XYZ file of C-alpha atoms in Angstrom:
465
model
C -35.466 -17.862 58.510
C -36.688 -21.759 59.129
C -33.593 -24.248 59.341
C -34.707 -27.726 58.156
C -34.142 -30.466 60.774
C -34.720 -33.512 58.987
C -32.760 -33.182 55.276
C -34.008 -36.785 54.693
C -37.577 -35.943 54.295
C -36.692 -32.881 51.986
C -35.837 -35.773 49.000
C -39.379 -37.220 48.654
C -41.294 -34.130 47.415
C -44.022 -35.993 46.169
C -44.691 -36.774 50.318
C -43.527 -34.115 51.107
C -47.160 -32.325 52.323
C -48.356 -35.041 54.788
C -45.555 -34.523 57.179
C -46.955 -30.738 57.196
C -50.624 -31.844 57.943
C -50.337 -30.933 61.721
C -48.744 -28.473 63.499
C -46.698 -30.702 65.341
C -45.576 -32.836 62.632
C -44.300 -29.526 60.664
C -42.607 -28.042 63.910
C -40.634 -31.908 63.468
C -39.190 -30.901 60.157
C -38.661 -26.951 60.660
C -37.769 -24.970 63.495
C -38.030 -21.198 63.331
C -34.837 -19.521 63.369
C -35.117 -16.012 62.829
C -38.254 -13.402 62.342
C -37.900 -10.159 61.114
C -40.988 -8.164 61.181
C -41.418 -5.095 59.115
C -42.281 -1.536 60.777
C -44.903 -0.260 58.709
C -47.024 -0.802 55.549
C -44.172 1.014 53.683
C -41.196 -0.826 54.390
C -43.392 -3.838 53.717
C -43.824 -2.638 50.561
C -40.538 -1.713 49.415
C -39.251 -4.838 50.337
C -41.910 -6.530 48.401
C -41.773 -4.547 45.105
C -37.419 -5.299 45.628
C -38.279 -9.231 45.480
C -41.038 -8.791 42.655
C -37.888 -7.059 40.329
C -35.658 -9.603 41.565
C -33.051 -7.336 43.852
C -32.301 -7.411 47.455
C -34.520 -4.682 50.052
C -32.694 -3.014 52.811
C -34.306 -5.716 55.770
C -33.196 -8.510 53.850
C -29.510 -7.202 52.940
C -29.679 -7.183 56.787
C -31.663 -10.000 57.787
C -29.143 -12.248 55.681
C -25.861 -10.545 57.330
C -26.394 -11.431 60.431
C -27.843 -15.448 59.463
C -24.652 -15.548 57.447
C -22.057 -14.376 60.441
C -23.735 -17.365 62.163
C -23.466 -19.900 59.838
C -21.901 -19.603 56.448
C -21.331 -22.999 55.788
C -24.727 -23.470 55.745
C -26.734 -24.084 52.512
C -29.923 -21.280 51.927
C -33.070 -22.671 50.312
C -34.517 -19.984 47.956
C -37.793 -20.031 46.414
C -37.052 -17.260 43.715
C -33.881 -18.789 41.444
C -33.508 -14.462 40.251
C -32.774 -13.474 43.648
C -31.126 -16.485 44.595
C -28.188 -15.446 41.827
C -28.851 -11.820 43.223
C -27.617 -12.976 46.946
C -24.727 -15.200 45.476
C -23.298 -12.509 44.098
C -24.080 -9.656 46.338
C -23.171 -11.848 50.171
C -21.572 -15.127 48.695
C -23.940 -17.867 50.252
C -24.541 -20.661 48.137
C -28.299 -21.196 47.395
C -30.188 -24.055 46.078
C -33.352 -23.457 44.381
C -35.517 -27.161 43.234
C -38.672 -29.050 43.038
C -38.199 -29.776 46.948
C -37.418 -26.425 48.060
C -41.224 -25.450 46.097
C -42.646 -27.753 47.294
C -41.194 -26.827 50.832
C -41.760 -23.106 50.429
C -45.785 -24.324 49.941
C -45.555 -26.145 53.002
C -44.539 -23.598 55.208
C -46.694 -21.465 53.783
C -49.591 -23.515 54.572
C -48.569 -24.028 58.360
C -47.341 -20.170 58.593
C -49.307 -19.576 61.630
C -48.211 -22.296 64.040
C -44.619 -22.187 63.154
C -44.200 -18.008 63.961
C -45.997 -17.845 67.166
C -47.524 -14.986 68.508
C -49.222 -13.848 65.388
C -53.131 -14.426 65.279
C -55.010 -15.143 62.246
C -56.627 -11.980 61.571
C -53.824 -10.084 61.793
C -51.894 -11.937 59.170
C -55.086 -11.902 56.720
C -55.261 -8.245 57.353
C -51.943 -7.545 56.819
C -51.493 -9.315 53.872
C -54.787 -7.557 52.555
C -53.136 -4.112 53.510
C -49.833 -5.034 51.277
C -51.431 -6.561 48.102
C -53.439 -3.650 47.619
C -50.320 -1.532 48.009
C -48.571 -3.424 46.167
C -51.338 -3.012 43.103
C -51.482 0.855 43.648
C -48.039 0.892 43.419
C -47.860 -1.415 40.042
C -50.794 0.839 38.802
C -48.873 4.187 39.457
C -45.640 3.122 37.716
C -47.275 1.339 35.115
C -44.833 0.557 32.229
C -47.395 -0.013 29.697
C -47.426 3.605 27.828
C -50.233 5.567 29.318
C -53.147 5.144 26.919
C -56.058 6.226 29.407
C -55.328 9.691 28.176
C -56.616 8.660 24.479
C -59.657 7.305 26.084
C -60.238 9.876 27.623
C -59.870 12.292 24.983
C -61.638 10.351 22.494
C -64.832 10.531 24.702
C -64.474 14.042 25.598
C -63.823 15.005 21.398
C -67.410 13.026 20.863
C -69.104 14.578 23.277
C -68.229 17.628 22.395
C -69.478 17.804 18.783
C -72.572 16.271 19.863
C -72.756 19.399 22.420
C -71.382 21.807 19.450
C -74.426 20.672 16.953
C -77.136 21.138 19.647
C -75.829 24.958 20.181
C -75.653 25.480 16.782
C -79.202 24.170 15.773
C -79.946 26.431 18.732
C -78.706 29.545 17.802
C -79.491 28.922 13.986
C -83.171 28.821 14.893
C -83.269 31.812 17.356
C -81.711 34.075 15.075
C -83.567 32.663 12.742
C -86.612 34.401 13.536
C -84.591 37.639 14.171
C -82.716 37.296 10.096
C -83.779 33.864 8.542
C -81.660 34.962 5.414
C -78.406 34.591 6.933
C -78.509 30.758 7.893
C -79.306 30.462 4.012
C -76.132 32.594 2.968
C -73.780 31.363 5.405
C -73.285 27.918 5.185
C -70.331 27.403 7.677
C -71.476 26.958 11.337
C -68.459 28.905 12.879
C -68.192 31.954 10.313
C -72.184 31.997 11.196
C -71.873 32.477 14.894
C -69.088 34.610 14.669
C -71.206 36.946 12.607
C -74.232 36.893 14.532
C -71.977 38.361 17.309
C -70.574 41.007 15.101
C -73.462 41.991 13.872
C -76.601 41.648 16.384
C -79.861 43.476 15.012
C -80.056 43.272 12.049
C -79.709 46.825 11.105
C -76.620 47.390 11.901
C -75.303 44.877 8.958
C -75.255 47.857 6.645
C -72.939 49.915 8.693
C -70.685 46.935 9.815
C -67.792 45.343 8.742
C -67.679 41.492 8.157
C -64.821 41.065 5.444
C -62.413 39.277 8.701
C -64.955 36.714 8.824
C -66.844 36.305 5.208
C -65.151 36.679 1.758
C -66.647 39.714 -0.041
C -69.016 37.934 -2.297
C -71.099 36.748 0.964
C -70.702 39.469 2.726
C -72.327 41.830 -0.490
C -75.162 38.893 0.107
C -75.976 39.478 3.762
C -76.031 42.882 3.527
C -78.916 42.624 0.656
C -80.489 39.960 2.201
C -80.842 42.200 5.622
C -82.344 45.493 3.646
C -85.225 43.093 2.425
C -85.591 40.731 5.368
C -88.803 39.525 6.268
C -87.649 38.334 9.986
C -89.643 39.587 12.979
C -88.378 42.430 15.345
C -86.662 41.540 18.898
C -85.822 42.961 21.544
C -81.937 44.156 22.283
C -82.445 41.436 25.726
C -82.880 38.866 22.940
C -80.148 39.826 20.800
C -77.942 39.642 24.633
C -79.103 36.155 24.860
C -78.295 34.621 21.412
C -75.246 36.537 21.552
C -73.798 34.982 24.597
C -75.120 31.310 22.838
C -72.326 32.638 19.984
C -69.589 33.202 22.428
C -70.531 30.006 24.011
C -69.901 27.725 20.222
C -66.989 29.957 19.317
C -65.349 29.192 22.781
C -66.378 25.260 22.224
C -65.033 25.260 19.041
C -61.635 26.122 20.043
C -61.104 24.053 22.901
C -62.384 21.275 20.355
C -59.735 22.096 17.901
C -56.865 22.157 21.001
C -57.811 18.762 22.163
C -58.020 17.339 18.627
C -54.136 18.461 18.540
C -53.907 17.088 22.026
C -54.899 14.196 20.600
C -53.130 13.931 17.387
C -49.559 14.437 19.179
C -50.877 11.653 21.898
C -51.392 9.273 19.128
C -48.358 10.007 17.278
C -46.451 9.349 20.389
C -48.481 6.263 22.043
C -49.386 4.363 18.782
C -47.222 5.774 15.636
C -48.155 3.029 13.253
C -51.817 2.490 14.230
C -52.298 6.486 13.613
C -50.315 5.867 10.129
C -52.403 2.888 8.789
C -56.315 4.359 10.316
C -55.737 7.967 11.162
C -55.835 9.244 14.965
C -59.561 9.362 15.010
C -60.100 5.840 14.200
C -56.776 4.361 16.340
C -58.246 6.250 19.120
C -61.492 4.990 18.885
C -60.618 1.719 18.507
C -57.929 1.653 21.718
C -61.631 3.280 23.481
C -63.377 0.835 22.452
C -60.767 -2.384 23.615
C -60.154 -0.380 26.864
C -56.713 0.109 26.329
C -53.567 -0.012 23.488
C -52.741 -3.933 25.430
C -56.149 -5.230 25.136
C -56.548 -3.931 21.714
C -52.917 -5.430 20.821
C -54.314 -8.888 21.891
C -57.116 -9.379 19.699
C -56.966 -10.499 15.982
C -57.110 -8.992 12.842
C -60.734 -10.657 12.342
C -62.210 -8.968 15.476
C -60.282 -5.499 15.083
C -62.003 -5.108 11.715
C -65.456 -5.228 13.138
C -64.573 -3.558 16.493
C -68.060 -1.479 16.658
C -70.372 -4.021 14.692
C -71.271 -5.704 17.578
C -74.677 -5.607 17.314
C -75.114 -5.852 13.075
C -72.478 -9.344 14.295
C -74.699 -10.784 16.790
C -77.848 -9.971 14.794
C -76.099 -11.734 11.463
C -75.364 -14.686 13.586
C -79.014 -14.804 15.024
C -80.661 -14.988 11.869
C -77.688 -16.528 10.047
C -77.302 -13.760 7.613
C -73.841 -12.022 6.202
C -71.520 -11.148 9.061
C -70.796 -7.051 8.855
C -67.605 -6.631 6.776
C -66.344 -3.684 9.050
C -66.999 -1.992 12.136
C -64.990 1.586 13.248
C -62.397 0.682 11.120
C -64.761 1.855 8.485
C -64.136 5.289 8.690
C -60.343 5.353 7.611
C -59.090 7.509 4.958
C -58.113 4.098 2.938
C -61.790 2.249 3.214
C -62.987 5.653 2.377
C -61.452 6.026 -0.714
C -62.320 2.746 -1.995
C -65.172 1.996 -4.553
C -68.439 0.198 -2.762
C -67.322 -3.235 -4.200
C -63.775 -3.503 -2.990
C -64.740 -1.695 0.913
C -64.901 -5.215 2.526
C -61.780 -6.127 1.048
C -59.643 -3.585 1.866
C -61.439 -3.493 5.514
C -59.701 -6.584 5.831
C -56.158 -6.002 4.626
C -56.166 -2.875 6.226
C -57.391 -4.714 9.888
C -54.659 -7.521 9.403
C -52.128 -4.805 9.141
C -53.434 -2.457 11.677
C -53.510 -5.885 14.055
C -49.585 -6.274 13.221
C -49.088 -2.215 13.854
C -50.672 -2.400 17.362
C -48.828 -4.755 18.749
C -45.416 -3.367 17.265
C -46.989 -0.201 19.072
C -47.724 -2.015 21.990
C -45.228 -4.387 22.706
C -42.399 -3.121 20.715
C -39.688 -1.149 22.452
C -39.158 1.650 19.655
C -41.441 4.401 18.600
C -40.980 4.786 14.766
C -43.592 5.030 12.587
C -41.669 3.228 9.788
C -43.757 -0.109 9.658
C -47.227 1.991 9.367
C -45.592 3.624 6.890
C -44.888 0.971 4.875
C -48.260 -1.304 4.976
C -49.861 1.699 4.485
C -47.874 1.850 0.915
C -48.286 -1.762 0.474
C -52.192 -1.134 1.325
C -52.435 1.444 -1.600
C -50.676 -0.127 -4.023
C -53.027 -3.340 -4.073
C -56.127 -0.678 -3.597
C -54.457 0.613 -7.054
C -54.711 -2.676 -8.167
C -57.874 -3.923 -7.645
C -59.563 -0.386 -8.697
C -57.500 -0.648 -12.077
C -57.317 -4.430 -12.808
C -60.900 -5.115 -11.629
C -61.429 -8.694 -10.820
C -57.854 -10.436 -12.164
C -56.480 -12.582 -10.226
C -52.957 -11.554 -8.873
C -52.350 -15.048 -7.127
C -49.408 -16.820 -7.971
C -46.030 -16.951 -8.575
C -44.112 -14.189 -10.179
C -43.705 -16.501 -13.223
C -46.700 -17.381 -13.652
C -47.922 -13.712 -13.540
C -45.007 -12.979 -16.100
C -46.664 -15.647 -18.188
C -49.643 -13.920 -18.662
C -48.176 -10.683 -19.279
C -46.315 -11.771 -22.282
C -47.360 -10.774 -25.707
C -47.565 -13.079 -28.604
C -47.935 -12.137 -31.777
C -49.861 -14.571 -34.024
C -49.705 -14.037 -38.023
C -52.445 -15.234 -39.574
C -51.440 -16.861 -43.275
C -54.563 -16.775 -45.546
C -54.489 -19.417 -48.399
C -56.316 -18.468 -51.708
C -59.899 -20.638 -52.382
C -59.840 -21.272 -55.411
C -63.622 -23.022 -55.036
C -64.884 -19.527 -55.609
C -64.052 -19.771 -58.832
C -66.341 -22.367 -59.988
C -70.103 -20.670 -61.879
C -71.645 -24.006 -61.116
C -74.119 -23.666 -58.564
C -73.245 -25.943 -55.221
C -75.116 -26.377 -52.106
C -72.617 -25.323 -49.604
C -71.593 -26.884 -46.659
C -73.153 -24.757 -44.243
C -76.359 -25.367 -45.897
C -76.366 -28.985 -45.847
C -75.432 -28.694 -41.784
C -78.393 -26.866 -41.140
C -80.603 -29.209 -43.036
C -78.797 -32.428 -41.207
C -79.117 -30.277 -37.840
C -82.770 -29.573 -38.411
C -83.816 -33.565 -39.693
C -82.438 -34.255 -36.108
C -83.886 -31.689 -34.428
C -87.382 -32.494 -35.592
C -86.421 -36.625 -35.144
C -85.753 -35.780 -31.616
C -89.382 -33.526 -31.134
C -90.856 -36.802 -33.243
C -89.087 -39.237 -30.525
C -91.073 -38.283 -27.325
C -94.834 -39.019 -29.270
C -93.704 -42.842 -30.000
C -93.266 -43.568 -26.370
C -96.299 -45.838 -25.638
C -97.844 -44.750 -21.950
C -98.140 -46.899 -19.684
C -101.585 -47.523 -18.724
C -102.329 -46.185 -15.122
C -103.389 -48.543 -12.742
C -106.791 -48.685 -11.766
C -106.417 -48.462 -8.025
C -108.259 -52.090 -6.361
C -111.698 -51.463 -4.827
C -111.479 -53.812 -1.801
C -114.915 -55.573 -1.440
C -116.669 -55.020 1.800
């Protein structure tokens, strides 16, 4: 606590910094009153994450007790109006929080280390080093933003992990593929294949083993002929060891890929509800990867979610000043998916403006419903509907107006007898005489652009020499 001794130079803030220039002149103005120092890094802390929510830490409860015994008609300057109303009501000592007592609060700050003696330089800078980075840690650790670094996470993880999954299945296709190059034909699906390369092992043993858990019968009849007339070459039973354990290795992959897609499907559902009902998990996922986090994503707009990924087709568009791309990751939804060539750039970007709205309900929003998703995405479908059935009509417009065009009219036609059929006498008829006027005219015009006389070209001047 600093008590002000000169109240008169409090009322011209604008000055207010040149009477703190010096040391001496600031001791003139403020006299040190009462210091409290803290014990450790920790009680530092908690009293400084107490004034960042506004309430009152243990040392300053105490702190103000005893000030307040002193001298309670006293008036406290505050530089936080929060805790200001916080002490009011919790100790009853009027406060005054304005532009002066800022601008005061600055002042002090700037001459900290001649009005509290005994503390040198270094020590202050590395204190206040030590507390700001607790103070971070701690802000980091109880983050209130929903924890999305899981989804990042996982989405990296799921990626890697098919890329990992292919390269072990190429693998093992081709080294059994010398062994039985039949089989990769027949089976077609890369898990029921590696399953029943483990089953099964040389392949003489397909006649006498059983494979209807893992093929339908059909395929399974097939494998079995296909081994009796295989033209593969002979391994050893090492060999057969070795690819086996490559089989045990995908099958084991493939599960722990299919438990962290659920992991990830229930993350989704829970961090981002109408994101994952608009794009799917895979592509909400991707997308919060790809911004860093749900918050960063939430404060982009629709225009840059929808070509999140496109990067570099953007840049090299705007390079050679050709079409920007028309989508990026959000490409891969369910909805741009299912759309005909033509209409894909349109629905990429009805379905980004939405999914831009849905993130930062997600984000920002204090409830976790997926009702919003829910209902874009119906909105999203129904003009999809429209644009694949109605091709290129307009829909603009007022309800009226669309009403208008709606409407059927039915026009009779009343046909009137012509009697000038009647007539034997032979008569040139109208259209006739047209096309003879229309072709007089025609040829007068083809005549017209022979009469124009040319004009003689000039005979450019020889200049004598």
């Amino acid at each position: 606590t600093l008590s002000v001794l000169d109240e008169s130079k409090l009322q011209q803030v604008d000055n207010l910094y040149k009477e703190f220039e010096t040391p001496e002149k600031a001791n003139k103005i403020v006299k040190l009153k009462h210091f409290e120092k803290f014990q450790d890094t920790t009680e530092a802390l908690a009293a400084a994450t107490a004034l960042v929510e506004g309430k009152i830490g243990k040392s300053l409860k105490k702190v103000l007790k005893k000030v307040v015994a002193k001298e309670a008609h006293e008036q406290l300057a505050i530089s936080d109006a929060k805790l200001g109303g916080v002490i009011k009501d919790k100790l009853d000592v009027s406060c005054v929080h304005s532009p002066a007592v800022a601008e005061l609060m600055r002042c002090i700050r700037s001459q900290m280390e001649s009005l509290i003696t005994g503390l040198p330089p270094r020590e202050i800078s590395a204190m206040s080093l030590g507390l700001a980075h607790s103070l971070s840690r701690y802000k980091l650790k109880f983050s209130p933003d929903k924890v999305d670094t899981m989804i990042v996470q996982a989405i990296s993880l799921l990626d890697d992990l098919d890329k990992e999954l292919n390269n072990y299945i190429m693998r093992c296709r081709e080294w059994y593929g010398w062994h039985f190059p039949e089989l990769g034909k027949v089976i077609t699906d890369n898990l029921a294949y590696c399953k029943s390369v483990r089953k099964i092992g040389d392949r003489t043993n397909v006649a006498g083993s059983d494979l209807s858990d893992i093929l339908p019968e059909e395929i399974e009849a097939e494998v079995k002929l296909a081994a009796e007339i295989s033209m593969g070459t002979e391994v050893s039973e090492q060999d057969i060891g070795n690819i086996r354990h490559l089989c045990d290795q995908v099958i084991e992959i493939t599960d722990y890929r299919t438990q962290l897609y659920d992991y990830l499907k229930n993350r989704m559902m829970a961090i981002a509800p109408n994101l994952t009902v608009l794009v799917g998990e895979l592509v909400g996922a991707r997308l919060i990867s790809h911004a860093g986090s749900l918050l960063n994503l939430a404060k982009h707009p629709a225009s840059t979610v929808q070509i999140l990924g496109a990067e570099k087709a953007l840049f090299r568009a705007l390079k050679t000043r050709k079409d920007t791309p028309k989508y990026g990751l959000i490409y891969h939804a369910s909805l741009v998916g299912q759309t005909t060539a033509k209409n894909k750039g349109k629905i990429s970007r009805m379905l980004a403006a939405k999914a831009a709205l849905a993130i930062r309900y997600d984000a920002l929003g204090e409830d976790t419903n997926a009702e919003m998703g829910a209902e874009n995405r119906a909105k999203l479908e129904a003009r999809l509907r429209q644009l694949e059935e109605k091709g290129i009509r307009r829909i603009s417009g007022t309800g009226k107006a669309m009403a208008k065009t709606d409407k059927y009219q039915h026009k009779s036609e009343v046909r009137i007898y012509d009697p000038s059929g009647d007539s034997t006498i032979p008569s040139t008829s109208k259209k006739r005489k047209f096309e003879e006027v229309e072709d007089d005219e025609a040829a007068d015009e083809t005549a017209t652009p022979a009469v124009k006389s040319k004009k003689p070209k000039k005979e450019p001047k020889t200049e004598g020499g």
